[in-house]
CSV table of C-alpha atoms in Angstrom, one decimal:
chain,number,residue,atom,x,y,z
W,1158,MET,CA,103.7,75.6,76.2
W,1159,PRO,CA,104.7,72.1,77.6
W,1160,ALA,CA,105.8,72.1,81.3
W,1161,ALA,CA,109.1,70.8,82.5
W,1162,SER,CA,107.7,67.2,82.8
W,1163,THR,CA,107.3,67.2,79.0
W,1164,PHE,CA,110.8,68.2,78.1
W,1165,LEU,CA,112.4,66.0,80.7
W,1166,GLN,CA,111.1,63.0,78.7
W,1167,THR,CA,114.2,63.5,76.6
W,1168,MET,CA,117.4,62.0,78.0
W,1169,ARG,CA,119.5,65.1,77.2
W,1170,THR,CA,120.6,67.5,80.0
W,1171,PRO,CA,120.3,71.2,79.5
W,1172,ALA,CA,124.0,71.4,78.7
W,1173,GLN,CA,123.6,68.7,76.1
W,1174,ASN,CA,120.6,70.5,74.5
W,1175,ALA,CA,122.7,73.7,74.4
W,1176,GLU,CA,125.5,71.9,72.6
W,1177,LEU,CA,123.0,70.4,70.2
W,1178,ALA,CA,121.5,73.9,69.6
W,1179,LEU,CA,124.9,75.2,68.7
W,1180,LEU,CA,125.5,72.3,66.3
W,1181,LEU,CA,122.0,72.7,64.7
W,1182,GLU,CA,122.5,76.5,64.3
W,1183,VAL,CA,125.6,76.1,62.2
W,1184,ALA,CA,124.0,73.2,60.2
W,1185,GLY,CA,121.2,75.5,59.1
W,1186,THR,CA,121.6,76.1,55.4
W,1187,PRO,CA,121.5,78.6,53.7
W,1188,LYS,CA,122.5,81.1,56.4
W,1189,PRO,CA,123.2,84.3,54.4
W,1190,GLY,CA,126.6,85.8,55.1
W,1191,ASN,CA,127.6,83.2,57.7
W,1192,VAL,CA,129.3,79.8,57.9
W,1193,ASP,CA,126.8,77.0,57.4
W,1194,ARG,CA,127.0,73.3,56.4
W,1195,LYS,CA,127.7,74.1,52.8
W,1196,ARG,CA,129.8,77.3,53.1
W,1197,ASP,CA,133.1,78.2,54.8
W,1198,LEU,CA,134.5,81.7,55.1
W,1199,PRO,CA,138.2,82.4,54.4
W,1200,ASP,CA,139.3,82.2,58.0
W,1201,LEU,CA,136.4,80.4,59.6
W,1202,ARG,CA,135.1,77.0,58.7
W,1203,PHE,CA,132.2,74.7,59.6
W,1204,GLU,CA,134.4,72.4,61.6
W,1205,HIS,CA,135.6,75.4,63.8
W,1206,PHE,CA,132.0,75.8,64.9
W,1207,LEU,CA,131.6,72.1,65.6
W,1208,ALA,CA,134.7,72.1,67.7
W,1209,GLY,CA,133.6,75.3,69.5
W,1210,ALA,CA,130.3,73.8,70.4
W,1211,VAL,CA,132.0,70.7,71.9
W,1212,GLY,CA,134.7,72.8,73.6
W,1213,ALA,CA,132.0,74.9,75.4
W,1214,GLN,CA,130.5,71.8,77.0
W,1215,ASP,CA,132.4,72.1,80.3
W,1216,GLY,CA,131.1,75.6,81.0
W,1217,LEU,CA,127.6,74.7,79.9
W,1218,ARG,CA,127.6,71.8,82.3
W,1219,ALA,CA,128.7,74.2,85.0
W,1220,ALA,CA,125.7,76.5,84.3
W,1221,GLY,CA,123.4,73.5,84.3
W,1222,ARG,CA,124.4,72.4,87.7
W,1223,GLY,CA,123.9,75.9,89.2
W,1224,ASP,CA,127.4,77.5,89.1
W,1225,PRO,CA,127.4,81.4,88.8
W,1226,VAL,CA,126.5,82.6,85.4
W,1227,GLY,CA,129.7,84.6,84.9
W,1228,SER,CA,132.1,81.9,85.8
W,1229,ALA,CA,130.2,79.3,83.7
W,1230,PHE,CA,130.2,81.7,80.8
W,1231,GLU,CA,134.0,82.4,81.1
W,1232,ARG,CA,134.6,78.6,81.2
W,1233,SER,CA,132.5,77.9,78.1
W,1234,VAL,CA,134.2,80.7,76.1
W,1235,GLU,CA,137.6,79.3,77.2
W,1236,GLY,CA,136.7,75.9,75.9
W,1237,MET,CA,135.0,77.2,72.8
W,1238,ALA,CA,138.2,79.1,71.8
W,1239,GLU,CA,140.3,75.9,71.8
W,1240,GLN,CA,140.1,75.6,68.0
W,1241,ARG,CA,141.9,77.4,65.2
W,1242,GLY,CA,139.0,79.5,64.0
W,1243,GLY,CA,139.0,81.8,67.1
W,1244,ASN,CA,135.7,83.3,68.2
W,1245,THR,CA,132.9,81.1,66.8
W,1246,GLN,CA,130.1,81.4,69.4
W,1247,PHE,CA,130.8,84.1,72.0
W,1248,GLY,CA,127.4,85.8,71.7
W,1249,ALA,CA,125.5,82.6,71.5
W,1250,LEU,CA,127.1,81.4,74.7
W,1251,LEU,CA,126.3,84.7,76.4
W,1252,LEU,CA,122.7,83.9,75.7
W,1253,LEU,CA,122.8,80.2,76.4
W,1254,THR,CA,124.5,80.4,79.7
W,1255,PRO,CA,121.7,82.0,81.7
W,1256,LEU,CA,119.1,79.9,79.8
W,1257,VAL,CA,120.9,76.7,80.7
W,1258,ARG,CA,121.3,77.9,84.3
W,1259,THR,CA,117.5,78.5,84.4
W,1260,ALA,CA,116.7,75.1,82.8
W,1261,GLY,CA,118.9,73.3,85.3
W,1262,ASP,CA,117.3,74.8,88.4
W,1263,ASP,CA,115.1,72.0,90.0
W,1264,GLU,CA,112.9,74.7,91.5
W,1265,ILE,CA,111.8,76.0,88.1
W,1266,GLU,CA,109.0,74.1,86.5
W,1267,GLU,CA,109.1,75.6,83.1
W,1268,LEU,CA,111.7,77.5,81.0
W,1269,THR,CA,109.9,80.8,80.5
W,1270,PRO,CA,111.0,84.4,79.7
W,1271,GLU,CA,110.1,85.3,83.3
W,1272,ALA,CA,112.3,82.5,84.8
W,1273,ALA,CA,115.2,83.4,82.5
W,1274,ALA,CA,114.8,87.1,83.5
W,1275,ALA,CA,115.0,86.1,87.1
W,1276,THR,CA,118.3,84.3,86.5
W,1277,VAL,CA,119.7,87.4,84.9
W,1278,ALA,CA,118.4,89.7,87.7
W,1279,ALA,CA,120.3,87.6,90.2
W,1280,THR,CA,123.7,88.1,88.6
W,1281,THR,CA,126.4,89.8,90.7
W,1282,VAL,CA,129.4,92.1,90.3
W,1283,GLU,CA,131.6,89.0,90.3
W,1284,ASP,CA,129.6,87.6,87.4
W,1285,ALA,CA,130.4,90.9,85.5
W,1286,VAL,CA,134.1,90.4,86.4
W,1287,ASP,CA,134.1,86.9,84.9
W,1288,PHE,CA,132.3,88.2,81.8
W,1289,TYR,CA,135.3,90.5,81.3
W,1290,ARG,CA,137.7,87.6,81.9
W,1291,ALA,CA,136.1,85.8,79.0
W,1292,PHE,CA,137.5,88.4,76.6
W,1293,ASP,CA,141.0,87.2,77.5
W,1294,HIS,CA,140.3,84.1,75.5
W,1295,VAL,CA,139.0,85.6,72.2
W,1296,ASP,CA,139.0,88.6,70.0
W,1297,VAL,CA,135.5,90.0,69.9
W,1298,ARG,CA,134.5,93.0,67.7
W,1299,ALA,CA,133.6,95.9,70.0
W,1300,GLY,CA,133.4,99.6,69.2
W,1301,ASP,CA,134.9,102.4,71.2
W,1302,PRO,CA,132.8,102.9,74.4
W,1303,PRO,CA,131.4,106.3,75.5
W,1304,GLU,CA,134.0,108.4,77.3
W,1305,ASP,CA,132.6,107.8,80.7
W,1306,MET,CA,132.7,104.0,80.1
W,1307,GLU,CA,136.3,103.8,78.9
W,1308,PRO,CA,137.5,102.1,82.1
W,1309,LEU,CA,135.0,99.4,81.3
W,1310,ASP,CA,136.1,98.8,77.7
W,1311,VAL,CA,135.6,95.1,77.2
W,1312,ARG,CA,138.7,94.9,75.1
W,1313,ARG,CA,140.6,95.3,78.4
W,1314,GLY,CA,139.5,91.9,79.5
W,1315,SER,CA,140.5,91.0,83.0
W,1316,ASP,CA,142.4,94.3,83.3
W,1317,ALA,CA,139.0,96.0,83.8
W,1318,ALA,CA,138.1,93.9,86.9
W,1319,ASP,CA,139.0,96.6,89.4
W,1320,ALA,CA,136.9,99.2,87.4
W,1321,VAL,CA,133.9,96.8,87.3
W,1322,ARG,CA,134.2,96.3,91.1
W,1323,ASP,CA,134.7,100.0,91.8
W,1324,ARG,CA,131.5,100.8,89.9
W,1325,GLY,CA,129.6,97.9,91.5
W,1326,LEU,CA,127.9,96.9,88.2
W,1327,THR,CA,126.2,93.5,88.1
W,1328,LEU,CA,126.3,91.6,84.9
W,1329,GLN,CA,122.6,92.5,84.3
W,1330,GLU,CA,123.4,96.2,84.8
W,1331,LEU,CA,126.4,95.9,82.5
W,1332,MET,CA,124.2,94.4,79.8
W,1333,ALA,CA,121.7,97.2,80.2
W,1334,GLU,CA,124.5,99.7,79.5
W,1335,SER,CA,124.9,98.1,76.0
W,1336,SER,CA,121.4,97.1,75.2
W,1337,GLU,CA,120.7,99.9,72.8
W,1338,ARG,CA,123.6,99.0,70.5
W,1339,ASP,CA,124.0,95.3,71.1
W,1340,GLY,CA,121.3,92.7,70.3
W,1341,VAL,CA,122.6,90.1,72.7
W,1342,ALA,CA,122.7,92.6,75.6
W,1343,ARG,CA,119.1,93.6,74.6
W,1344,GLU,CA,118.0,90.0,74.9
W,1345,TRP,CA,119.4,90.0,78.5
W,1346,THR,CA,117.4,93.1,79.4
W,1347,ASP,CA,114.2,92.4,77.5
W,1348,GLY,CA,113.5,89.0,78.9
W,1349,PHE,CA,114.9,87.1,75.9
W,1350,GLU,CA,112.0,88.4,73.8
W,1351,GLU,CA,113.4,87.6,70.4
W,1352,THR,CA,114.8,84.3,71.6
W,1353,PHE,CA,111.4,83.0,72.7
W,1354,ALA,CA,109.7,84.4,69.6
W,1355,VAL,CA,112.1,82.5,67.4
W,1356,ALA,CA,111.7,79.4,69.5
W,1357,ASP,CA,108.0,79.5,69.0
W,1358,ARG,CA,108.5,79.6,65.2
W,1359,ILE,CA,110.9,76.7,65.3
W,1360,ALA,CA,108.6,74.6,67.5
W,1361,ASP,CA,105.6,75.3,65.2
W,1362,SER,CA,107.4,74.0,62.1
W,1363,ASP,CA,107.5,70.4,61.0
W,1364,GLU,CA,110.6,70.7,58.8
W,1365,PRO,CA,113.9,69.0,59.8
W,1366,LEU,CA,115.6,71.0,62.5
W,1367,PRO,CA,118.5,72.4,60.3
W,1368,ALA,CA,115.8,73.7,57.9
W,1369,ARG,CA,114.0,75.3,60.8
W,1370,ALA,CA,117.2,77.0,61.8
W,1371,ALA,CA,117.8,78.4,58.3
W,1372,ASP,CA,114.2,79.6,58.1
W,1373,ALA,CA,114.4,81.2,61.6
W,1374,PHE,CA,117.7,82.9,60.7
W,1375,LEU,CA,116.2,84.6,57.6
W,1376,TRP,CA,113.0,85.4,59.4
W,1377,LEU,CA,114.8,87.1,62.2
W,1378,LEU,CA,117.2,88.9,59.9
W,1379,ALA,CA,114.2,90.4,58.1
W,1380,ARG,CA,112.6,91.4,61.4
W,1381,ARG,CA,115.2,93.9,62.7
W,1382,PRO,CA,118.7,95.1,61.9
W,1383,ASP,CA,121.6,92.9,63.0
W,1384,THR,CA,123.7,94.8,65.6
W,1385,HIS,CA,126.9,92.9,64.6
W,1386,VAL,CA,126.5,94.2,61.1
W,1387,ALA,CA,125.7,97.7,62.4
W,1388,LYS,CA,128.9,97.7,64.5
W,1389,LYS,CA,131.1,96.5,61.6
W,1390,HIS,CA,129.5,98.2,58.7
W,1391,GLY,CA,127.2,100.9,60.1
W,1392,ALA,CA,123.5,101.3,60.9
W,1393,SER,CA,122.5,102.1,57.3
W,1394,THR,CA,124.1,98.9,56.0
W,1395,ALA,CA,122.3,96.9,58.8
W,1396,ARG,CA,119.0,98.4,57.8
W,1397,SER,CA,119.7,97.6,54.1
W,1398,VAL,CA,120.5,94.0,54.9
W,1399,MET,CA,117.2,93.7,56.8
W,1400,VAL,CA,115.2,95.0,53.8
W,1401,ARG,CA,117.1,92.7,51.5
W,1402,ALA,CA,116.3,89.8,53.8
W,1403,GLN,CA,112.7,90.7,53.6
W,1404,GLU,CA,112.9,90.7,49.8
W,1405,ALA,CA,114.8,87.4,49.7
W,1406,ARG,CA,112.1,85.7,51.8
W,1407,GLU,CA,109.4,86.9,49.5
W,1408,GLY,CA,111.4,86.0,46.4
W,1409,GLY,CA,112.2,82.3,47.0
W,1410,PRO,CA,115.3,80.1,47.1
W,1411,ASP,CA,117.1,81.6,44.1
W,1412,LEU,CA,116.9,85.1,45.6
W,1413,VAL,CA,117.9,83.8,49.0
W,1414,ALA,CA,121.0,82.2,47.4
W,1415,ALA,CA,121.9,85.4,45.5
W,1416,PHE,CA,121.4,87.4,48.7
W,1417,SER,CA,123.7,85.0,50.6
W,1418,GLU,CA,126.4,85.3,47.9
W,1419,SER,CA,126.3,89.1,48.0
W,1420,LEU,CA,126.7,89.2,51.7
W,1421,VAL,CA,129.7,86.9,51.6
W,1422,GLU,CA,131.3,89.0,48.8
W,1423,SER,CA,130.8,92.1,50.9
W,1424,GLY,CA,132.2,90.6,54.1
W,1425,ILE,CA,128.9,91.0,55.9
W,1426,ASN,CA,128.0,88.3,58.5
W,1427,PRO,CA,124.9,88.8,60.6
W,1428,GLY,CA,126.4,87.3,63.7
W,1429,THR,CA,123.9,88.5,66.3
W,1430,THR,CA,121.1,86.9,64.3
W,1431,ALA,CA,122.9,83.6,64.4
W,1432,ASP,CA,123.4,84.0,68.2
W,1433,VAL,CA,119.7,84.4,68.8
W,1434,VAL,CA,118.8,81.5,66.6
W,1435,ALA,CA,121.2,79.3,68.6
W,1436,ALA,CA,119.5,80.3,71.9
W,1437,ALA,CA,116.1,79.8,70.3
W,1438,LEU,CA,117.0,76.3,69.2
W,1439,PHE,CA,118.0,75.6,72.8
W,1440,VAL,CA,114.6,76.9,74.1
W,1441,ALA,CA,112.7,74.8,71.6
W,1442,LEU,CA,114.7,71.7,72.4
W,1443,GLU,CA,114.5,72.2,76.2
W,1444,ARG,CA,111.0,73.6,76.6
W,1445,ASP,CA,109.2,71.9,73.8
W,1446,GLY,CA,111.0,68.6,73.8
W,1447,LEU,CA,111.7,68.6,70.0
W,1448,GLU,CA,112.7,65.1,68.9
W,1449,VAL,CA,116.0,64.6,67.0
């Protein structure tokens, strides 16, 4: 893959590439079950995502200049939430923040899974506290935690700060606790495996970037069950959506359109898949210097 000298030929900063990635992700069309350039949902519209991406810029800039991951994430979520749609890109920002932090480090020559994993490994207990504070700004779907984790229920937001400090959990360790049931947390603990795999697919295509985003979304949805769908509708539904995505990819545009319609009608939105695609677009822009 190209070294840092290649992607620095672009004039965009890592924070700007992250904002562009968020914009390109929502512009990808069709994106079955989710908001895209041609589809709004009843309470969530295309412009909410555009405003969320712009609002997150202050926190993303903080990550790019080396601020702690937790505080940069909390700031980006606070800015993202300053639009009427509510939570548009919480999971995407949770992936993007350590990636932007890594890309902004002058001592790192190339944005790699190993470099991103090192950023995650360096997170602290206070990063975890700031992660909880981010939940004060938005409503995020979360299931009931295991009994021994109830004091760390993310729905408590900043009220859980003392419990986080008492347990001495870093943000990486906190993500590890959720990695089996949450795809974004799994990326944190698996060295952003899916993120970089999707980025490779995006970089290898010669289609317009929104088309690459749409292709990547359906490819990833067909690859493994979406954990947001599993939380909201159950594991069997998530597996069914994965199989139907595989069939839609094989069946062509008409079947993809029908698949998208059916997900919307059922209220199924594969949000984790969208989060990973946004992070992958950032990697492709930053690492591979994709031209726009």
